[in-house]
mmCIF file of C-alpha atoms in Angstrom:
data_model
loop_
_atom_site.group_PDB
_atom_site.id
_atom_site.type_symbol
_atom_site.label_atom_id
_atom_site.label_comp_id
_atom_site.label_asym_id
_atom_site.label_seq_id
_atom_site.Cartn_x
_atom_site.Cartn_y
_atom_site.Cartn_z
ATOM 1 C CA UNK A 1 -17.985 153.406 70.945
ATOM 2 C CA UNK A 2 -14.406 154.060 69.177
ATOM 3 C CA UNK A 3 -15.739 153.971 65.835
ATOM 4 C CA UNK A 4 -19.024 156.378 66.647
ATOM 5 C CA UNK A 5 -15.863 159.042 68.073
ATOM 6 C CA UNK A 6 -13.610 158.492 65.322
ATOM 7 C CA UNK A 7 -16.384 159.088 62.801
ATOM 8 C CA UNK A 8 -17.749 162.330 64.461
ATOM 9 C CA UNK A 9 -14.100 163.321 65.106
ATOM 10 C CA UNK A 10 -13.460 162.723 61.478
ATOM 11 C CA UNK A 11 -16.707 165.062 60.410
ATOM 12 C CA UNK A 12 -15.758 167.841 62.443
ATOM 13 C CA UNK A 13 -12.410 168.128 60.857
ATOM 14 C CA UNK A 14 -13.530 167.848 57.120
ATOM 15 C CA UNK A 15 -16.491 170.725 57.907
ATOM 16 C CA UNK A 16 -14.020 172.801 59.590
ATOM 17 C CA UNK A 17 -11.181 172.267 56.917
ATOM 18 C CA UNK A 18 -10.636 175.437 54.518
ATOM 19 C CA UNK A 19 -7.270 174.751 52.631
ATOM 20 C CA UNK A 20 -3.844 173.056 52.990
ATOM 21 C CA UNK A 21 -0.634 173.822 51.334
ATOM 22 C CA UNK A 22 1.627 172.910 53.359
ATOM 23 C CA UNK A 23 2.200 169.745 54.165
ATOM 24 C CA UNK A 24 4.372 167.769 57.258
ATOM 25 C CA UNK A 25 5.056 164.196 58.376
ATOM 26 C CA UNK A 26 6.548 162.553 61.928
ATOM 27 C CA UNK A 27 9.200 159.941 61.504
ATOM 28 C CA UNK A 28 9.677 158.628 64.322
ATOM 29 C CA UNK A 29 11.789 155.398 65.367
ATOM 30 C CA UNK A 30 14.236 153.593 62.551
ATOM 31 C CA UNK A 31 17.108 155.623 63.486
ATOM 32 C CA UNK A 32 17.638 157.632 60.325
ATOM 33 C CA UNK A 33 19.857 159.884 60.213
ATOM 34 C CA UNK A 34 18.899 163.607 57.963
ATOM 35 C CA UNK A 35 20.372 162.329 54.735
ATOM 36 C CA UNK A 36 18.494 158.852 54.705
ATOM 37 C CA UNK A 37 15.182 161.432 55.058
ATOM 38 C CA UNK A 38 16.372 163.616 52.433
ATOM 39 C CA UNK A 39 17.047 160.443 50.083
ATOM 40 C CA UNK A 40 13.805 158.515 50.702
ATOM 41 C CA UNK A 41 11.709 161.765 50.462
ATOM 42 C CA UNK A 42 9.752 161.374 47.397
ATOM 43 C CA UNK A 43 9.775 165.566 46.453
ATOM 44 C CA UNK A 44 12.347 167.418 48.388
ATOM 45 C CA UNK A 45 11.367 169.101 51.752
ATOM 46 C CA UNK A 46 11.546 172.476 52.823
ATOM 47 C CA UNK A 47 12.174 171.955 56.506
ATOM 48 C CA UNK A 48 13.414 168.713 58.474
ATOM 49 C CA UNK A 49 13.655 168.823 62.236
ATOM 50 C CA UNK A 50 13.902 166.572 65.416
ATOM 51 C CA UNK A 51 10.491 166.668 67.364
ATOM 52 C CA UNK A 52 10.118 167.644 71.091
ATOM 53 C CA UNK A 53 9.991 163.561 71.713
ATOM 54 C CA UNK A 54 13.397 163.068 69.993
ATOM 55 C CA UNK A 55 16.265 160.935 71.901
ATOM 56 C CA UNK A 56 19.559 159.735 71.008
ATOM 57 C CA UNK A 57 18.144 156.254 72.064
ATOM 58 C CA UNK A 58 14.677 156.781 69.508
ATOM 59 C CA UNK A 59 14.896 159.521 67.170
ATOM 60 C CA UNK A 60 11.757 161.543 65.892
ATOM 61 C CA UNK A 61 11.822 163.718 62.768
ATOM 62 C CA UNK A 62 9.141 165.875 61.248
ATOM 63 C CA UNK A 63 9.403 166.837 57.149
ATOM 64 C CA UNK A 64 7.594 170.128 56.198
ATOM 65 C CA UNK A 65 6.839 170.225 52.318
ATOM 66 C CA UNK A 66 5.806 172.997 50.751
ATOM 67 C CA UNK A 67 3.192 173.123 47.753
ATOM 68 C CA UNK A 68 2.988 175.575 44.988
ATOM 69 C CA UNK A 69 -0.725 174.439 44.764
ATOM 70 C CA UNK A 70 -3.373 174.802 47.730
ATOM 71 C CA UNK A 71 -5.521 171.447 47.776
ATOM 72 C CA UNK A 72 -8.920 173.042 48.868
ATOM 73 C CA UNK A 73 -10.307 169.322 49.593
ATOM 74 C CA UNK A 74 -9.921 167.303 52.309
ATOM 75 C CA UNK A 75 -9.580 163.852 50.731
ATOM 76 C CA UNK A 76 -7.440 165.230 48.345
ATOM 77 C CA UNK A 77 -4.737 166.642 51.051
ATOM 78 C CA UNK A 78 -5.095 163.515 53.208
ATOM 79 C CA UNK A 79 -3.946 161.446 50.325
ATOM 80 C CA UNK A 80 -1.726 163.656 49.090
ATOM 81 C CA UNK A 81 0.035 163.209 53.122
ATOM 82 C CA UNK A 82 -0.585 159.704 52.443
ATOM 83 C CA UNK A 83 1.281 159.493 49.418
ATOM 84 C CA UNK A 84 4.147 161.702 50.641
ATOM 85 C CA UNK A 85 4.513 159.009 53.526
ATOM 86 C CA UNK A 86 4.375 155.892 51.067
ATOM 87 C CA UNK A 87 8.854 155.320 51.354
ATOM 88 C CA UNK A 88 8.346 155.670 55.292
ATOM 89 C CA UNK A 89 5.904 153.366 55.154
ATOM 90 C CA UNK A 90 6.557 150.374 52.791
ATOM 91 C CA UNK A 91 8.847 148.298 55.180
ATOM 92 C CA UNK A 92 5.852 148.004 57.825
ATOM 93 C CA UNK A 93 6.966 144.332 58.521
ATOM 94 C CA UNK A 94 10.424 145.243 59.636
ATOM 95 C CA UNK A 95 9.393 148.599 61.697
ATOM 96 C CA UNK A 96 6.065 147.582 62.823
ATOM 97 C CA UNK A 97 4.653 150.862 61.922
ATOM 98 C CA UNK A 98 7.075 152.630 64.084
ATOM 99 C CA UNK A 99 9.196 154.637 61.699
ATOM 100 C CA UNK A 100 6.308 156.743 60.374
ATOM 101 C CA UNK A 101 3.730 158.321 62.207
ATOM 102 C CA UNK A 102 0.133 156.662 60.259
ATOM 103 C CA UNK A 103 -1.632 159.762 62.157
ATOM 104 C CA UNK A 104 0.105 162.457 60.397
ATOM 105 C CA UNK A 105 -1.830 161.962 57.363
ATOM 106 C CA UNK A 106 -4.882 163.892 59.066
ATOM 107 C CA UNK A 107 -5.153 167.291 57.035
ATOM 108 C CA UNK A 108 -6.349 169.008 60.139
ATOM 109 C CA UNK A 109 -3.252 168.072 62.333
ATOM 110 C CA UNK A 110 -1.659 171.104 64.611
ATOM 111 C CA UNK A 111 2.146 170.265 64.125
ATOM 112 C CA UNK A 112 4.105 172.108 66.764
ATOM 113 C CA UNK A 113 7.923 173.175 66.799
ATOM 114 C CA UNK A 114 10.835 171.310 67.828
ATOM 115 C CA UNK A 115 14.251 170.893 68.469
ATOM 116 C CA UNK A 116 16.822 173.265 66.507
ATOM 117 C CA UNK A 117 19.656 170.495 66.515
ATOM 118 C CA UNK A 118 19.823 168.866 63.514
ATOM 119 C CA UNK A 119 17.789 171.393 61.218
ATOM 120 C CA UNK A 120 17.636 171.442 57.454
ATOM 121 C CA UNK A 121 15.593 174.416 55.455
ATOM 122 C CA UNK A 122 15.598 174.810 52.098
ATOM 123 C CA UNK A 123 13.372 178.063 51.149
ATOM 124 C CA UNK A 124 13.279 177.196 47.343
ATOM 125 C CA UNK A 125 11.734 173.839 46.883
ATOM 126 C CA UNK A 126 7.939 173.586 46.292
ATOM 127 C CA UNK A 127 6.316 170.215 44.698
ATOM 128 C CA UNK A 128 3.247 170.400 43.195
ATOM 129 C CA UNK A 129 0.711 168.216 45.099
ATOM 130 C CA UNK A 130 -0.957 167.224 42.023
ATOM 131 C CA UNK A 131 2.205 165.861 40.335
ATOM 132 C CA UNK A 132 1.700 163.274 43.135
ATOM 133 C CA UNK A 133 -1.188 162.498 43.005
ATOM 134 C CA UNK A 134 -1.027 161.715 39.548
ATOM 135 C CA UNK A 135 1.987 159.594 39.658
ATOM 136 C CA UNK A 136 0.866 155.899 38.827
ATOM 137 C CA UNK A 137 3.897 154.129 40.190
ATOM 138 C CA UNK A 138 3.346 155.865 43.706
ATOM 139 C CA UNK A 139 -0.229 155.056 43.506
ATOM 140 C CA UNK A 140 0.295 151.465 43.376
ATOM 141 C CA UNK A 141 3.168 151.692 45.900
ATOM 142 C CA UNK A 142 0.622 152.961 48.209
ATOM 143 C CA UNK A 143 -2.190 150.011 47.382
ATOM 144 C CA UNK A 144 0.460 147.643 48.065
ATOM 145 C CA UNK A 145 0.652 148.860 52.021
ATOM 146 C CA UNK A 146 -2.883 150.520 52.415
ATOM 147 C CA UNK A 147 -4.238 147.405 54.061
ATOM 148 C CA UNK A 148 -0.941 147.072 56.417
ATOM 149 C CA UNK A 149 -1.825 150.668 57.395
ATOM 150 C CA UNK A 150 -5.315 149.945 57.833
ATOM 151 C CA UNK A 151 -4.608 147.147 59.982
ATOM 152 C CA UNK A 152 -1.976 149.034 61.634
ATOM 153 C CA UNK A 153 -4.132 151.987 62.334
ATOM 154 C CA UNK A 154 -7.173 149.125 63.992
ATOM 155 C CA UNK A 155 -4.267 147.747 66.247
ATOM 156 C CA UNK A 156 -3.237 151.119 67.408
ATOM 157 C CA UNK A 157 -6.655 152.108 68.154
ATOM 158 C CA UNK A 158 -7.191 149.288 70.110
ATOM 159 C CA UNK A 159 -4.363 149.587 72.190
ATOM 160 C CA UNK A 160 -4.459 153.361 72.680
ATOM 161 C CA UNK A 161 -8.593 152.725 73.778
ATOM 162 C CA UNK A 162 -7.397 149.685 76.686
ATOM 163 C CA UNK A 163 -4.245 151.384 77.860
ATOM 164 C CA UNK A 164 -6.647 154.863 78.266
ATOM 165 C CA UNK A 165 -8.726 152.442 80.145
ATOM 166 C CA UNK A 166 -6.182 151.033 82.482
ATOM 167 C CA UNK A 167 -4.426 155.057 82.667
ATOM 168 C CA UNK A 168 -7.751 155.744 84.190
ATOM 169 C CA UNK A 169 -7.837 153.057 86.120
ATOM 170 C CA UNK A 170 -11.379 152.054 85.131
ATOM 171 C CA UNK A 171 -12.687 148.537 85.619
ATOM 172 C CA UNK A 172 -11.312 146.212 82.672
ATOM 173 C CA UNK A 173 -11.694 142.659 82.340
ATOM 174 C CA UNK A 174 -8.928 140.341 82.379
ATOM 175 C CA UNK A 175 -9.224 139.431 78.364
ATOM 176 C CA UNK A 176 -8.675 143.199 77.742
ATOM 177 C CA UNK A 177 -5.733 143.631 79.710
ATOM 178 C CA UNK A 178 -4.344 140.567 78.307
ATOM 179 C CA UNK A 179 -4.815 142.070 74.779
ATOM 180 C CA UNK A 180 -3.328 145.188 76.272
ATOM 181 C CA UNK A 181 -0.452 143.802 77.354
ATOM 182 C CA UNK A 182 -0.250 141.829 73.844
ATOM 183 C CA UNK A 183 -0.550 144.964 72.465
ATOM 184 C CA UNK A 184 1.863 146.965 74.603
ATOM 185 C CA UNK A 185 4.708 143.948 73.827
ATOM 186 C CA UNK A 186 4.005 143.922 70.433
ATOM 187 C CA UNK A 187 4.913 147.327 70.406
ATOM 188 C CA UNK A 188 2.731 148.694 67.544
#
């Protein structure tokens, strides 16, 4: 069962998390260019980069912020990532979900290097994680797309459990390939 793996998934990641004070997010789709990242980034990054998975045709960033606080809480850095993502996030309708990465918001995430074209580092900045959490107008800028996100994050689950089904080429019935294929058009 999905929800029995993400849960234990989920448990195993908050027991083995220790600290996080750094802090990074995918973009990926919506074309922007570095200085529409820069400008919609609600504290300003240390480190913007094009992932390994970055095209001309669909372009992927990552943002690295750096904290001058270590969260030492799990719930706290996941919606501290959460809240960092809110400006990627709020036109879900017009993106679909596709120009920020919902997954990134895990506080146990690996993040691995990527393409040196198109790099942007800035040593200096650090934003203190609590400063956003504390910010009231971001808070309810998040509640406005938390159940978009939610719903997002069901359909993507859904779709990422049939098309692992037909990958493997197990036995599926025809409604769940049809919802696959729904799925797979809608492109969420």
């Amino acid at each position: 069962d999905d929800d029995t793996n993400e849960a234990t998934a989920k448990t195993f990641k908050k027991a083995s998390f220790l600290f996080q004070n750094i802090f990074a997010l995918d973009i990926d789709h919506g074309d922007f260019t570095q200085e529409e990242l820069l400008n919609l980034s609600l504290v300003k990054p240390n480190i913007i980069y094009q992932s390994y998975s970055s095209c001309p045709e669909s372009k992927r960033w990552r943002i690295v912020y750096f904290a001058n606080k270590t969260i030492n809480n799990f719930e706290v850095a996941e919606k501290v990532n959460s809240l960092l993502m809110t400006p990627f996030l709020e036109d879900l309708e017009n993106f679909h979900g596709e120009n920020a990465d919902i997954k990134t918001v895990d506080a146990t995430r690996v993040f691995y290097a990527g393409k040196s074209e198109h790099l942007y580092i800035d040593d200096e900045s650090r934003f203190n994680p609590f400063d956003v959490l504390n910010d009231q107008t971001l808070q309810e800028r998040y509640e406005r797309i938390e159940p978009e996100i939610k719903e997002l994050k069901t359909i993507k689950r859904k779709r990422n459990t049939l098309a692992k089904k037909a990958h493997e080429k197990k036995l599926i019935t025809d409604e769940e390939y049809n919802q696959y294929l729904e799925l797979k058009e809608d492109k969420v």
